[in-house]
PDB file of C-alpha atoms in Angstrom:
ATOM      1  CA  MET A  13       0.000   0.000   0.000  1.00 63.00           C
ATOM      2  CA  LEU A  14       1.022   3.587  -0.442  1.00 69.00           C
ATOM      3  CA  SER A  15       1.088   4.305   3.290  1.00 72.00           C
ATOM      4  CA  GLN A  16       3.434   1.357   3.872  1.00 70.00           C
ATOM      5  CA  ARG A  17       5.764   2.553   1.142  1.00 69.00           C
ATOM      6  CA  ILE A  18       5.802   6.055   2.617  1.00 69.00           C
ATOM      7  CA  VAL A  19       6.637   4.732   6.105  1.00 63.00           C
ATOM      8  CA  ARG A  20       9.364   2.509   4.726  1.00 68.00           C
ATOM      9  CA  ALA A  21      10.824   5.276   2.532  1.00 64.00           C
ATOM     10  CA  SER A  22      10.696   7.944   5.235  1.00 64.00           C
ATOM     11  CA  ALA A  23      12.434   5.668   7.745  1.00 60.00           C
ATOM     12  CA  PHE A  24      15.257   4.879   5.295  1.00 60.00           C
ATOM     13  CA  ARG A  25      15.582   8.473   4.130  1.00 62.00           C
ATOM     14  CA  SER A  26      15.719   9.982   7.595  1.00 62.00           C
ATOM     15  CA  ALA A  27      18.182   7.318   8.820  1.00 57.00           C
ATOM     16  CA  SER A  28      20.502   7.843   5.877  1.00 60.00           C
ATOM     17  CA  LEU A  29      20.317  11.645   6.113  1.00 58.00           C
ATOM     18  CA  ALA A  30      21.049  11.569   9.831  1.00 55.00           C
ATOM     19  CA  SER A  31      24.074   9.341   9.344  1.00 56.00           C
ATOM     20  CA  ARG A  32      25.455  11.580   6.613  1.00 60.00           C
ATOM     21  CA  ARG A  33      25.088  14.803   8.554  1.00 61.00           C
ATOM     22  CA  LEU A  34      26.602  13.588  11.801  1.00 54.00           C
ATOM     23  CA  PRO A  35      30.315  13.701  12.420  1.00 56.00           C
ATOM     24  CA  ILE A  36      32.332  10.539  11.992  1.00 55.00           C
ATOM     25  CA  ILE A  37      32.299   9.869  15.732  1.00 54.00           C
ATOM     26  CA  GLN A  38      28.489   9.717  15.682  1.00 54.00           C
ATOM     27  CA  GLN A  39      28.019   7.512  12.625  1.00 53.00           C
ATOM     28  CA  ARG A  40      25.349   5.420  14.318  1.00 59.00           C
ATOM     29  CA  THR A  41      21.718   6.475  14.055  1.00 57.00           C
ATOM     30  CA  PHE A  42      19.436   7.302  16.902  1.00 68.00           C
ATOM     31  CA  PHE A  43      16.536   5.218  15.544  1.00 72.00           C
ATOM     32  CA  PRO A  44      15.740   1.760  16.885  1.00 75.00           C
ATOM     33  CA  GLN A  45      16.331  -1.225  14.628  1.00 75.00           C
ATOM     34  CA  SER A  46      12.576  -1.646  14.088  1.00 76.00           C
ATOM     35  CA  LEU A  47      12.502   1.588  12.090  1.00 76.00           C
ATOM     36  CA  HIS A  48      15.436   1.214   9.732  1.00 74.00           C
ATOM     37  CA  ASP A  49      16.364  -2.470   9.510  1.00 80.00           C
ATOM     38  CA  ARG A  50      15.302  -3.798   6.118  1.00 83.00           C
ATOM     39  CA  THR A  51      14.425  -7.309   7.323  1.00 87.00           C
ATOM     40  CA  ILE A  52      12.220  -6.050  10.150  1.00 85.00           C
ATOM     41  CA  LEU A  53      10.457  -3.586   7.825  1.00 83.00           C
ATOM     42  CA  ASP A  54       9.835  -6.320   5.241  1.00 84.00           C
ATOM     43  CA  ASP A  55       8.307  -8.501   7.953  1.00 85.00           C
ATOM     44  CA  LYS A  56       6.076  -5.676   9.182  1.00 84.00           C
ATOM     45  CA  PHE A  57       5.090  -4.334   5.771  1.00 85.00           C
ATOM     46  CA  PRO A  58       5.218  -7.068   3.141  1.00 82.00           C
ATOM     47  CA  ASP A  59       4.874  -6.119  -0.498  1.00 82.00           C
ATOM     48  CA  LYS A  60       1.379  -6.081  -1.935  1.00 79.00           C
ATOM     49  CA  GLN A  61       0.262  -9.417  -3.283  1.00 77.00           C
ATOM     50  CA  GLU A  62      -0.123  -9.222  -7.057  1.00 80.00           C
ATOM     51  CA  LEU A  63      -3.118 -11.193  -8.360  1.00 78.00           C
ATOM     52  CA  THR A  64      -3.729 -12.211 -11.953  1.00 81.00           C
ATOM     53  CA  ASP A  65      -6.888 -11.258 -13.835  1.00 78.00           C
ATOM     54  CA  ALA A  66      -8.200 -14.792 -13.368  1.00 80.00           C
ATOM     55  CA  GLU A  67      -7.666 -14.652  -9.597  1.00 77.00           C
ATOM     56  CA  ASP A  68      -9.047 -11.124  -9.191  1.00 76.00           C
ATOM     57  CA  PRO A  69     -11.563 -10.341 -11.944  1.00 75.00           C
ATOM     58  CA  GLY A  70     -13.088  -7.396 -10.026  1.00 72.00           C
ATOM     59  CA  MET A  71      -9.664  -5.811  -9.433  1.00 76.00           C
ATOM     60  CA  ASN A  72     -10.590  -5.260  -5.778  1.00 75.00           C
ATOM     61  CA  GLY A  73      -7.780  -7.063  -3.997  1.00 73.00           C
ATOM     62  CA  GLY A  74      -9.470 -10.458  -3.953  1.00 73.00           C
ATOM     63  CA  TYR A  75     -12.497  -9.263  -1.967  1.00 79.00           C
ATOM     64  CA  ILE A  76     -15.468 -11.530  -2.681  1.00 80.00           C
ATOM     65  CA  ASN A  77     -18.549  -9.398  -3.229  1.00 84.00           C
ATOM     66  CA  PRO A  78     -21.965 -10.688  -2.235  1.00 88.00           C
ATOM     67  CA  PRO A  79     -24.685 -10.520  -4.914  1.00 89.00           C
ATOM     68  CA  ARG A  80     -25.639  -7.015  -6.047  1.00 89.00           C
ATOM     69  CA  VAL A  81     -29.043  -6.795  -4.327  1.00 89.00           C
ATOM     70  CA  LYS A  82     -30.395  -3.546  -2.937  1.00 91.00           C
ATOM     71  CA  ARG A  83     -31.226  -3.838   0.764  1.00 90.00           C
ATOM     72  CA  GLN A  84     -34.653  -2.392   0.039  1.00 89.00           C
ATOM     73  CA  PHE A  85     -35.613  -5.622  -1.756  1.00 90.00           C
ATOM     74  CA  ARG A  86     -34.638  -7.935   1.126  1.00 91.00           C
ATOM     75  CA  ASP A  87     -37.350  -9.420   3.326  1.00 92.00           C
ATOM     76  CA  PRO A  88     -38.313  -6.715   5.857  1.00 91.00           C
ATOM     77  CA  HIS A  89     -39.722  -9.328   8.259  1.00 93.00           C
ATOM     78  CA  GLY A  90     -36.654 -11.593   8.146  1.00 92.00           C
ATOM     79  CA  ASP A  91     -34.672 -12.384  11.273  1.00 94.00           C
ATOM     80  CA  TRP A  92     -31.877  -9.868  10.659  1.00 93.00           C
ATOM     81  CA  TRP A  93     -29.237  -8.960  13.213  1.00 94.00           C
ATOM     82  CA  ASP A  94     -29.473  -5.326  12.028  1.00 91.00           C
ATOM     83  CA  LYS A  95     -33.177  -4.884  11.300  1.00 92.00           C
ATOM     84  CA  GLN A  96     -32.864  -1.385   9.865  1.00 90.00           C
ATOM     85  CA  GLU A  97     -30.104  -2.214   7.390  1.00 90.00           C
ATOM     86  CA  ARG A  98     -31.447  -5.787   6.843  1.00 91.00           C
ATOM     87  CA  ARG A  99     -28.038  -7.331   7.432  1.00 91.00           C
ATOM     88  CA  ASN A 100     -26.678 -10.158   9.597  1.00 92.00           C
ATOM     89  CA  TYR A 101     -23.639  -9.913  11.855  1.00 93.00           C
ATOM     90  CA  GLY A 102     -20.413 -10.633   9.974  1.00 89.00           C
ATOM     91  CA  GLU A 103     -22.080 -10.633   6.565  1.00 90.00           C
ATOM     92  CA  PRO A 104     -19.763  -9.190   3.916  1.00 89.00           C
ATOM     93  CA  VAL A 105     -20.782  -5.855   2.496  1.00 88.00           C
ATOM     94  CA  HIS A 106     -20.843  -5.206  -1.242  1.00 88.00           C
ATOM     95  CA  GLU A 107     -18.227  -2.727  -2.411  1.00 86.00           C
ATOM     96  CA  ASP A 108     -21.068  -0.551  -3.766  1.00 87.00           C
ATOM     97  CA  HIS A 109     -22.790  -0.500  -0.383  1.00 87.00           C
ATOM     98  CA  ASP A 110     -23.331   3.271  -0.564  1.00 88.00           C
ATOM     99  CA  ILE A 111     -25.599   2.675  -3.578  1.00 89.00           C
ATOM    100  CA  LEU A 112     -27.171  -0.588  -2.405  1.00 89.00           C
ATOM    101  CA  GLY A 113     -27.787   0.260   1.267  1.00 88.00           C
ATOM    102  CA  MET A 114     -31.056   1.252   2.922  1.00 87.00           C
ATOM    103  CA  PHE A 115     -30.049   4.909   3.159  1.00 86.00           C
ATOM    104  CA  SER A 116     -29.616   5.314  -0.582  1.00 85.00           C
ATOM    105  CA  PRO A 117     -32.515   6.809  -2.558  1.00 84.00           C
ATOM    106  CA  TYR A 118     -35.630   4.654  -2.596  1.00 83.00           C
ATOM    107  CA  GLU A 119     -36.199   2.791  -5.837  1.00 83.00           C
ATOM    108  CA  TYR A 120     -39.789   3.067  -7.032  1.00 81.00           C
ATOM    109  CA  THR A 121     -40.800  -0.112  -8.804  1.00 84.00           C
ATOM    110  CA  TRP A 122     -44.593   0.166  -8.623  1.00 86.00           C
ATOM    111  CA  ILE A 123     -44.962   1.771 -12.059  1.00 90.00           C
ATOM    112  CA  SER A 124     -43.245   1.406 -15.422  1.00 91.00           C
ATOM    113  CA  PRO A 125     -41.759   4.442 -17.217  1.00 91.00           C
ATOM    114  CA  GLY A 126     -44.324   4.215 -20.028  1.00 94.00           C
ATOM    115  CA  LYS A 127     -47.261   4.199 -17.634  1.00 95.00           C
ATOM    116  CA  GLY A 128     -45.713   7.076 -15.682  1.00 93.00           C
ATOM    117  CA  LEU A 129     -45.394   9.187 -18.845  1.00 96.00           C
ATOM    118  CA  LEU A 130     -48.992   8.345 -19.743  1.00 97.00           C
ATOM    119  CA  GLN A 131     -50.183   9.491 -16.310  1.00 97.00           C
ATOM    120  CA  LEU A 132     -48.129  12.686 -16.522  1.00 97.00           C
ATOM    121  CA  GLY A 133     -49.561  13.417 -19.989  1.00 98.00           C
ATOM    122  CA  ALA A 134     -53.095  12.793 -18.727  1.00 98.00           C
ATOM    123  CA  PHE A 135     -52.537  15.232 -15.852  1.00 98.00           C
ATOM    124  CA  ILE A 136     -51.201  17.954 -18.166  1.00 98.00           C
ATOM    125  CA  ALA A 137     -54.075  17.405 -20.631  1.00 98.00           C
ATOM    126  CA  THR A 138     -56.597  17.660 -17.774  1.00 98.00           C
ATOM    127  CA  VAL A 139     -55.120  20.919 -16.457  1.00 98.00           C
ATOM    128  CA  VAL A 140     -54.995  22.464 -19.937  1.00 98.00           C
ATOM    129  CA  GLY A 141     -58.558  21.261 -20.647  1.00 98.00           C
ATOM    130  CA  VAL A 142     -59.926  22.755 -17.419  1.00 97.00           C
ATOM    131  CA  CYS A 143     -58.179  26.055 -18.172  1.00 95.00           C
ATOM    132  CA  TRP A 144     -59.666  26.102 -21.685  1.00 95.00           C
ATOM    133  CA  VAL A 145     -63.203  25.318 -20.418  1.00 95.00           C
ATOM    134  CA  VAL A 146     -62.984  28.036 -17.765  1.00 93.00           C
ATOM    135  CA  GLY A 147     -61.696  30.503 -20.365  1.00 90.00           C
ATOM    136  CA  GLN A 148     -64.562  29.712 -22.723  1.00 91.00           C
ATOM    137  CA  THR A 149     -67.328  29.854 -20.134  1.00 90.00           C
ATOM    138  CA  TYR A 150     -66.061  32.568 -17.772  1.00 86.00           C
ATOM    139  CA  PRO A 151     -68.436  35.511 -18.078  1.00 79.00           C
ATOM    140  CA  ASP A 152     -67.131  38.846 -19.257  1.00 77.00           C
ATOM    141  CA  LYS A 153     -68.112  42.139 -17.680  1.00 70.00           C
ATOM    142  CA  PRO A 154     -71.915  41.943 -17.375  1.00 62.00           C
ATOM    143  CA  SER A 155     -72.639  45.345 -18.953  1.00 68.00           C
ATOM    144  CA  PHE A 156     -71.181  48.582 -20.187  1.00 69.00           C
ATOM    145  CA  PRO A 157     -70.804  51.223 -17.446  1.00 69.00           C
ATOM    146  CA  ARG A 158     -74.003  53.221 -17.077  1.00 75.00           C
ATOM    147  CA  GLU A 159     -74.287  56.953 -17.719  1.00 72.00           C
ATOM    148  CA  PHE A 160     -76.242  59.349 -15.515  1.00 71.00           C
ATOM    149  CA  GLU A 161     -77.490  62.830 -16.373  1.00 72.00           C
ATOM    150  CA  GLY A 162     -75.297  65.364 -14.687  1.00 67.00           C
ATOM    151  CA  GLY A 163     -73.180  62.528 -13.304  1.00 66.00           C
ATOM    152  CA  LEU A 164     -75.396  62.359 -10.184  1.00 71.00           C
ATOM    153  CA  GLU A 165     -73.586  65.417  -8.931  1.00 70.00           C
ATOM    154  CA  ARG A 166     -76.290  66.435  -6.517  1.00 68.00           C
ATOM    155  CA  GLU A 167     -76.961  62.835  -5.322  1.00 75.00           C
ATOM    156  CA  LEU A 168     -73.286  62.154  -4.583  1.00 71.00           C
ATOM    157  CA  GLY A 169     -72.641  65.208  -2.487  1.00 70.00           C
ATOM    158  CA  GLY A 170     -72.535  68.372  -4.504  1.00 74.00           C
ATOM    159  CA  ALA A 171     -70.147  70.348  -6.660  1.00 76.00           C
ATOM    160  CA  GLY A 172     -66.832  69.117  -5.217  1.00 74.00           C
ATOM    161  CA  ALA A 173     -67.752  65.417  -5.009  1.00 74.00           C
ATOM    162  CA  LEU A 174     -66.429  62.666  -7.247  1.00 72.00           C
ATOM    163  CA  ARG A 175     -69.196  62.274  -9.794  1.00 67.00           C
ATOM    164  CA  ALA A 176     -70.459  59.309 -11.765  1.00 72.00           C
ATOM    165  CA  ARG A 177     -70.035  59.007 -15.531  1.00 72.00           C
ATOM    166  CA  ALA A 178     -72.006  61.577 -17.448  1.00 73.00           C
ATOM    167  CA  PRO A 179     -72.916  61.656 -21.138  1.00 75.00           C
ATOM    168  CA  GLY A 180     -69.994  63.093 -23.092  1.00 78.00           C
ATOM    169  CA  ASP A 181     -67.313  61.698 -20.812  1.00 78.00           C
ATOM    170  CA  PRO A 182     -64.637  59.709 -22.650  1.00 79.00           C
ATOM    171  CA  GLU A 183     -65.279  55.996 -23.142  1.00 76.00           C
ATOM    172  CA  PRO A 184     -63.992  53.895 -20.256  1.00 70.00           C
ATOM    173  CA  TYR A 185     -60.958  51.629 -20.663  1.00 67.00           C
ATOM    174  CA  GLN A 186     -59.772  53.442 -23.809  1.00 65.00           C
ATOM    175  CA  VAL A 187     -56.189  54.379 -23.079  1.00 60.00           C
ATOM    176  CA  GLU A 188     -55.561  56.138 -26.407  1.00 59.00           C
ATOM    177  CA  GLU A 189     -58.500  58.501 -26.010  1.00 49.00           C
ATOM    178  CA  ALA A 190     -57.753  59.269 -22.379  1.00 46.00           C
ATOM    179  CA  GLU A 191     -54.149  60.288 -23.190  1.00 53.00           C
ATOM    180  CA  GLU A 192     -55.223  62.786 -25.850  1.00 52.00           C
TER     181      GLU A 192
END
């Protein structure tokens, strides 16, 4: 492993640098034999075992993966050691456990993609249809604004009051005429 190589290399490098920098009287190193002796380091940190493609087809260091089954599809009423994760004690975990575990996104299998698209299309068609029906049957303004003689000036409070529409007033809701 990389960490083992780093430990081995750093121990050799620091031991050799220390021996070079010290005067001739102090040629020995101050590190114990377990840190710089090659035979002890090889015993502690053996080289990585190289496997052939036939021995390790998954290229995962010889780890035997269990079948790729999402935990969601396991029997929820089974006698599991870990009931939430649906796993027994000591059972090997798949290397894609983050995708296959119970805390990964739930996989909806109750509907096929075609049926889902059909239902989505039916919903959109229904909403558009209801909007069209409401637009066709929604009543407009019931009538044109009424006109009163004198604008009901006297009835609404006299000369300074806001009066109602009188004959000769500009047409309502006509922006072009009102601006002129």
